[in-house]
Amino acid sequence: MHTSLSKIEKIATEYTSRMKGFQKIIRICTGTGCVSSGALRVHDGLQKAIDSEGLSEKVLIKKTGCHGLCERGPIVVFGNEEILYQAVGKRKIEEDIHLLISTIKYNKTAENLLYKGTDKTKRYVSSREIPFYSGQTRLVLALNGIIDPEEIEDYIAHGGYRALAKALTMERDEIINWIEKSGLRGKGGGGFPTGLKWRSCKESDGFPKFVLANGDEGDPGAFMDRSLMEGNPHAVIEGMIIGAYAIGANQGYIYVRDEYPLAVERLSKAISHAEELGFLGKNILNTGFDFHIGIFRGGGAFVCGESTALMTSIEGKAGEPRAKYIHTVEKGLWEKPTNLNNVETWASIPEIINRGWEWFASIGTEKSKGTKVFSLVGKVNNTGLVEVPMGMTLREIIFGLGGGIQGGKKFKAVQTGGPSGGCIPEQYLDMPVDFDSLTGLGSMMGSGGMIVMDERNCMVDVARYFLKFLVEESCGKCVPCREGVRRMYEIVDRISTGKGREEDIAHLEELGKAVQIGSLCGLGQSAPNPVLSTLKYFHDEYVLHIKEKRCPAGVCKELIKFTIVPEKCTGCMRCASECPVKCITGEKKQVHEINQSRCIKCGTCYDVCRFDAVKIE
Amino acid sequence: MEVNKEKISTIINKYKKDRAYLLAIFQDVQREYRYLPKEAIQYICNELNIPESKGFEVATFYKALSLTPRGKHTIHVCLGTACHLRGGPNILDTFERELKIKKGETTTDGIFTLESVNCLGACALAPLVRVGEKDFGKTTSSIVHDIIQEFKTGA
C-alpha cells in the first residue's frame, strides 16, 4: 500500500482524534537514564493502579524518549508539559504511585515530586518554567519526550513525514540548494558543510550510491545520538530518505554502537513501520523512488566512528581508517560514492524542508547555523541533554541551564570534543560556543560532550585518562598514533606518579605536534589535544606535579595522603562506615584515624565528611 | 571444542552468506556460546570462503568479541569521562577486590566476568555499572557488594 500526502493527513487526524478520546495523557520517560532509575517499575505500577481504578478508558500512559533531565529521573509529565514530576518512585514507589493517581483523579499537584531549583526553595510545576528547559531551543529534540518512539502515527500526528512528501515534489538540486543555504554543518564533530557534501556525492560518477548515518557515538561523556535514536528514530530515518532522494542513492545504513541495544531495537521497529506505510522500500509515495535502510551494529571499537573506518567496518572487515586522498563522496563504501552524516545532522533535515532554509539560517552565529545538542555532564547540578542555539556562551550553558557546580565547589574547566577535544578554563567561559570558536581554543565541538570539572579534578589525571583511552582505542594502523600516543601516555603517567622530569613538558609538546602532523586519520591527528590544551591552560599544575611532587586536586594517588584533622573530627563514624577497605578506626564521638598502610586513597572519606575533617596532603 | 555446525549454519544463512555481515554473524554466535570458539571462526570462514587469518583479524579487532569463555554475567564498569571524574575507577577497584579478579578476567565459579567500558551513554547517572541488560546509576563502593549478591543468588 502506498501513501500519499492526503493519506498522511488521514493517519494524523485519526491518531489525534483517538488521543482526544483520553481525558489525560501521561508521559513517562523510558530513555536509558530513566529506565536505570526505575522508570519501567513506575510505568507498570501506575498502569496497574489506573486499571484497578477503572480509569484505563480515560487515562493513557505513553512511554517516551529522553526528556533530557536525566539527573532527576524517572521523569513523569502530565498533559502538555503542565506538570513535571521528577525522581518518581525513588523513595517509596507505592506512595508516589498514589500521588500520581490523586493528580489524575483530583488534579492535585504533588509538591513532593516537583522539581526544586538549585536554591532548594522554589518549586516548579511546569517544565516550561524550569531554567534547564526554558533556556533551551529544542529543534532536533523537539519531539523527544513528547512522542512514543515506537508509534509511527504519533510522529506523523506531530508533523512527521510531511517533509518527505514535500521534498519528493522538489527538484533534487533544489533540495541540496536549500541545505546549502541553510548553513547546516555536520554535527558529528568536524562541522563540514552538509549541503556541499551532498552535492559532491550527487555529482560524482559511480553507481550505486550510498547514504550512511553515523550512530557510533564513541566519545566518552556524550549521549546525544543515543537519545535521538531511542527517542525519535523517525526523524533520523526521514532525514535519510530525503538525503538519499536528493543524492540519488537507493541503499542506506545506520551504524549503531554495540553498547546501544535499545537504539537498535527502536530503529528496527521504526524502519519496519515506515516500510509498512510506504515511506521506505520500493516506489516511495508512488514516486518511483526506491530506498532501503539496513542497520549495522558496531563491535565496540571507538575508531569506527571515523568515516572511512566505519565504511571498512560495514564491508565486514576490521574497522581501520584509510587515507582520504580520494574523498568518500567519490569512493567510499565498496569504493562507491558515499555520503555519511551524523545522526543529529540527519534529524535536522526534515525541519529545514518543512520550515524553509531561511528559518534555519536565522538561528545561530554567522558561520554556525541552527542549534547543537550537548550532553552536559560531570560536576554540574543539572546533568542531562540540552539543545541550544549556536553562539550561546559556555557560562550560560553551565551556570544558566546547568545550575552551576555541584556542592557549591569552584569551576575549574570544561572538556569538550571527547578525546579529540580539550579542556577550556574559566577565563573563556564567556566565549560563544560554535564550531570555530572552540577550535580556536585548541578544543573542538566534537559530537557535543560537555564535561564540567571542579577543583577536585586534576588536569594531569584528565590528560592521562584520555591518553589511556586513546592507547586502548588506537587501531594501530599508523605509527605516529600507535607509538606516539603510547609514549605520551607513559610520560604523563610518570608525571602523575611523582617521577616526572623537568624536560617532560617540552618533550610532550614536541611529541604531540608530531602525532598531529603524522597520523593518518582525524582521531590520530586530534589525539594530542587533551594534553596540549591542559599544558596550555594548566601549565602550573604540571609543574607542581613534576617539581614539588604535589597534586593540588588530591587525585593522583602516589602523591597524596589522606589524614584526619583531630580538631575538626566529631567522631560521627560516617567515614569509617563508608570506607571501602575499612581502614578507618575510631569509637563514636572519638577522633578517628586512617591506617595509612591499608588506605587505597580513593578519597571516599574526604567526599563524605561533613566537617572538613579529612585533609589531603 | 565441538561446535554445533547446524546452529551456526542457520545464523550464516540468516545473513544470506554475505561476508559483509561477518561481524554480525560473530556477534550472534557469541551470544550462543558466551564467547567465540576458535572452531566456530574456522567453520564460518570456510563457509564464507574467506581466509582464516581475515576471520581472526576481525575477531580480535572488535572489543565486543571474546575468544575466551565468559562468565554467566558480564559486569561492565563504565569509565567514560563523566564516570571517571565521579569515581568510576574506585568502583572498578572495589569489584576487583570483592570478586578477587582483575579487569578482563572471569571468576573461577564462572559466574562473573569483569570488564570496563569506555562509555555506556548514561553519563548523567555517573558512575554507571551495567550487568547483563540492567544498569545501575550513581553507584558507590558500598553498593558493589549488593550488586554482586543480586546476580549471584539469581544465578
JSON list of C-alpha atoms in Angstrom, two decimals, chain A residues 252-326:
[
{"chain": "A", "resi": 252, "resn": "GLY", "atom": "CA", "xyz": [21.42, 3.34, 3.28]},
{"chain": "A", "resi": 253, "resn": "TYR", "atom": "CA", "xyz": [22.86, 2.01, 6.51]},
{"chain": "A", "resi": 254, "resn": "ILE", "atom": "CA", "xyz": [22.67, 3.21, 10.08]},
{"chain": "A", "resi": 255, "resn": "TYR", "atom": "CA", "xyz": [25.79, 2.26, 12.02]},
{"chain": "A", "resi": 256, "resn": "VAL", "atom": "CA", "xyz": [24.90, 1.95, 15.71]},
{"chain": "A", "resi": 257, "resn": "ARG", "atom": "CA", "xyz": [27.25, 1.34, 18.62]},
{"chain": "A", "resi": 258, "resn": "ASP", "atom": "CA", "xyz": [27.21, -2.10, 20.15]},
{"chain": "A", "resi": 259, "resn": "GLU", "atom": "CA", "xyz": [26.63, -0.51, 23.56]},
{"chain": "A", "resi": 260, "resn": "TYR", "atom": "CA", "xyz": [23.23, 0.88, 22.47]},
{"chain": "A", "resi": 261, "resn": "PRO", "atom": "CA", "xyz": [20.89, -2.13, 22.26]},
{"chain": "A", "resi": 262, "resn": "LEU", "atom": "CA", "xyz": [17.74, -0.04, 22.83]},
{"chain": "A", "resi": 263, "resn": "ALA", "atom": "CA", "xyz": [18.62, 2.26, 19.91]},
{"chain": "A", "resi": 264, "resn": "VAL", "atom": "CA", "xyz": [18.93, -0.78, 17.63]},
{"chain": "A", "resi": 265, "resn": "GLU", "atom": "CA", "xyz": [15.57, -2.07, 18.78]},
{"chain": "A", "resi": 266, "resn": "ARG", "atom": "CA", "xyz": [13.73, 1.24, 18.30]},
{"chain": "A", "resi": 267, "resn": "LEU", "atom": "CA", "xyz": [15.33, 1.96, 14.92]},
{"chain": "A", "resi": 268, "resn": "SER", "atom": "CA", "xyz": [14.46, -1.53, 13.67]},
{"chain": "A", "resi": 269, "resn": "LYS", "atom": "CA", "xyz": [10.83, -1.06, 14.64]},
{"chain": "A", "resi": 270, "resn": "ALA", "atom": "CA", "xyz": [10.75, 2.40, 13.09]},
{"chain": "A", "resi": 271, "resn": "ILE", "atom": "CA", "xyz": [12.18, 1.09, 9.81]},
{"chain": "A", "resi": 272, "resn": "SER", "atom": "CA", "xyz": [9.58, -1.65, 9.51]},
{"chain": "A", "resi": 273, "resn": "HIS", "atom": "CA", "xyz": [6.74, 0.76, 10.38]},
{"chain": "A", "resi": 274, "resn": "ALA", "atom": "CA", "xyz": [7.98, 3.20, 7.72]},
{"chain": "A", "resi": 275, "resn": "GLU", "atom": "CA", "xyz": [8.11, 0.36, 5.21]},
{"chain": "A", "resi": 276, "resn": "GLU", "atom": "CA", "xyz": [4.55, -0.70, 6.01]},
{"chain": "A", "resi": 277, "resn": "LEU", "atom": "CA", "xyz": [3.28, 2.81, 5.27]},
{"chain": "A", "resi": 278, "resn": "GLY", "atom": "CA", "xyz": [5.30, 3.14, 2.08]},
{"chain": "A", "resi": 279, "resn": "PHE", "atom": "CA", "xyz": [7.81, 5.76, 3.25]},
{"chain": "A", "resi": 280, "resn": "LEU", "atom": "CA", "xyz": [10.63, 3.29, 2.76]},
{"chain": "A", "resi": 281, "resn": "GLY", "atom": "CA", "xyz": [11.17, 0.47, 0.31]},
{"chain": "A", "resi": 282, "resn": "LYS", "atom": "CA", "xyz": [10.09, 0.34, -3.30]},
{"chain": "A", "resi": 283, "resn": "ASN", "atom": "CA", "xyz": [8.25, 3.16, -5.10]},
{"chain": "A", "resi": 284, "resn": "ILE", "atom": "CA", "xyz": [8.15, 5.53, -2.11]},
{"chain": "A", "resi": 285, "resn": "LEU", "atom": "CA", "xyz": [4.89, 7.52, -2.03]},
{"chain": "A", "resi": 286, "resn": "ASN", "atom": "CA", "xyz": [4.23, 6.44, -5.63]},
{"chain": "A", "resi": 287, "resn": "THR", "atom": "CA", "xyz": [7.10, 8.50, -6.99]},
{"chain": "A", "resi": 288, "resn": "GLY", "atom": "CA", "xyz": [9.10, 5.58, -8.38]},
{"chain": "A", "resi": 289, "resn": "PHE", "atom": "CA", "xyz": [11.93, 6.27, -5.93]},
{"chain": "A", "resi": 290, "resn": "ASP", "atom": "CA", "xyz": [13.30, 3.21, -4.10]},
{"chain": "A", "resi": 291, "resn": "PHE", "atom": "CA", "xyz": [15.24, 3.39, -0.86]},
{"chain": "A", "resi": 292, "resn": "HIS", "atom": "CA", "xyz": [16.13, 0.76, 1.75]},
{"chain": "A", "resi": 293, "resn": "ILE", "atom": "CA", "xyz": [17.80, 1.16, 5.13]},
{"chain": "A", "resi": 294, "resn": "GLY", "atom": "CA", "xyz": [19.76, -1.51, 6.96]},
{"chain": "A", "resi": 295, "resn": "ILE", "atom": "CA", "xyz": [21.07, -1.36, 10.50]},
{"chain": "A", "resi": 296, "resn": "PHE", "atom": "CA", "xyz": [24.68, -2.24, 11.19]},
{"chain": "A", "resi": 297, "resn": "ARG", "atom": "CA", "xyz": [25.70, -2.96, 14.76]},
{"chain": "A", "resi": 298, "resn": "GLY", "atom": "CA", "xyz": [29.22, -1.94, 15.74]},
{"chain": "A", "resi": 299, "resn": "GLY", "atom": "CA", "xyz": [31.67, -4.12, 17.61]},
{"chain": "A", "resi": 300, "resn": "GLY", "atom": "CA", "xyz": [32.83, -1.82, 20.38]},
{"chain": "A", "resi": 301, "resn": "ALA", "atom": "CA", "xyz": [35.66, -0.08, 18.54]},
{"chain": "A", "resi": 302, "resn": "PHE", "atom": "CA", "xyz": [35.98, 3.68, 19.06]},
{"chain": "A", "resi": 303, "resn": "VAL", "atom": "CA", "xyz": [37.84, 4.21, 15.77]},
{"chain": "A", "resi": 304, "resn": "CYS", "atom": "CA", "xyz": [34.77, 3.06, 13.80]},
{"chain": "A", "resi": 305, "resn": "GLY", "atom": "CA", "xyz": [33.24, 6.48, 14.41]},
{"chain": "A", "resi": 306, "resn": "GLU", "atom": "CA", "xyz": [35.78, 7.78, 11.90]},
{"chain": "A", "resi": 307, "resn": "SER", "atom": "CA", "xyz": [34.18, 7.91, 8.45]},
{"chain": "A", "resi": 308, "resn": "THR", "atom": "CA", "xyz": [36.48, 5.62, 6.49]},
{"chain": "A", "resi": 309, "resn": "ALA", "atom": "CA", "xyz": [36.84, 3.15, 9.38]},
{"chain": "A", "resi": 310, "resn": "LEU", "atom": "CA", "xyz": [33.06, 2.99, 9.64]},
{"chain": "A", "resi": 311, "resn": "MET", "atom": "CA", "xyz": [32.79, 2.13, 5.97]},
{"chain": "A", "resi": 312, "resn": "THR", "atom": "CA", "xyz": [35.53, -0.54, 6.23]},
{"chain": "A", "resi": 313, "resn": "SER", "atom": "CA", "xyz": [33.62, -1.99, 9.15]},
{"chain": "A", "resi": 314, "resn": "ILE", "atom": "CA", "xyz": [30.37, -2.21, 7.16]},
{"chain": "A", "resi": 315, "resn": "GLU", "atom": "CA", "xyz": [32.30, -4.07, 4.46]},
{"chain": "A", "resi": 316, "resn": "GLY", "atom": "CA", "xyz": [32.85, -6.83, 7.02]},
{"chain": "A", "resi": 317, "resn": "LYS", "atom": "CA", "xyz": [36.49, -6.09, 7.78]},
{"chain": "A", "resi": 318, "resn": "ALA", "atom": "CA", "xyz": [38.41, -4.86, 10.80]},
{"chain": "A", "resi": 319, "resn": "GLY", "atom": "CA", "xyz": [37.46, -1.18, 11.07]},
{"chain": "A", "resi": 320, "resn": "GLU", "atom": "CA", "xyz": [40.69, 0.55, 10.19]},
{"chain": "A", "resi": 321, "resn": "PRO", "atom": "CA", "xyz": [40.67, 4.01, 8.61]},
{"chain": "A", "resi": 322, "resn": "ARG", "atom": "CA", "xyz": [42.22, 4.64, 5.24]},
{"chain": "A", "resi": 323, "resn": "ALA", "atom": "CA", "xyz": [43.86, 7.68, 3.72]},
{"chain": "A", "resi": 324, "resn": "LYS", "atom": "CA", "xyz": [41.44, 10.15, 2.16]},
{"chain": "A", "resi": 325, "resn": "TYR", "atom": "CA", "xyz": [43.38, 11.12, -0.96]},
{"chain": "A", "resi": 326, "resn": "ILE", "atom": "CA", "xyz": [40.16, 10.30, -2.71]}
]
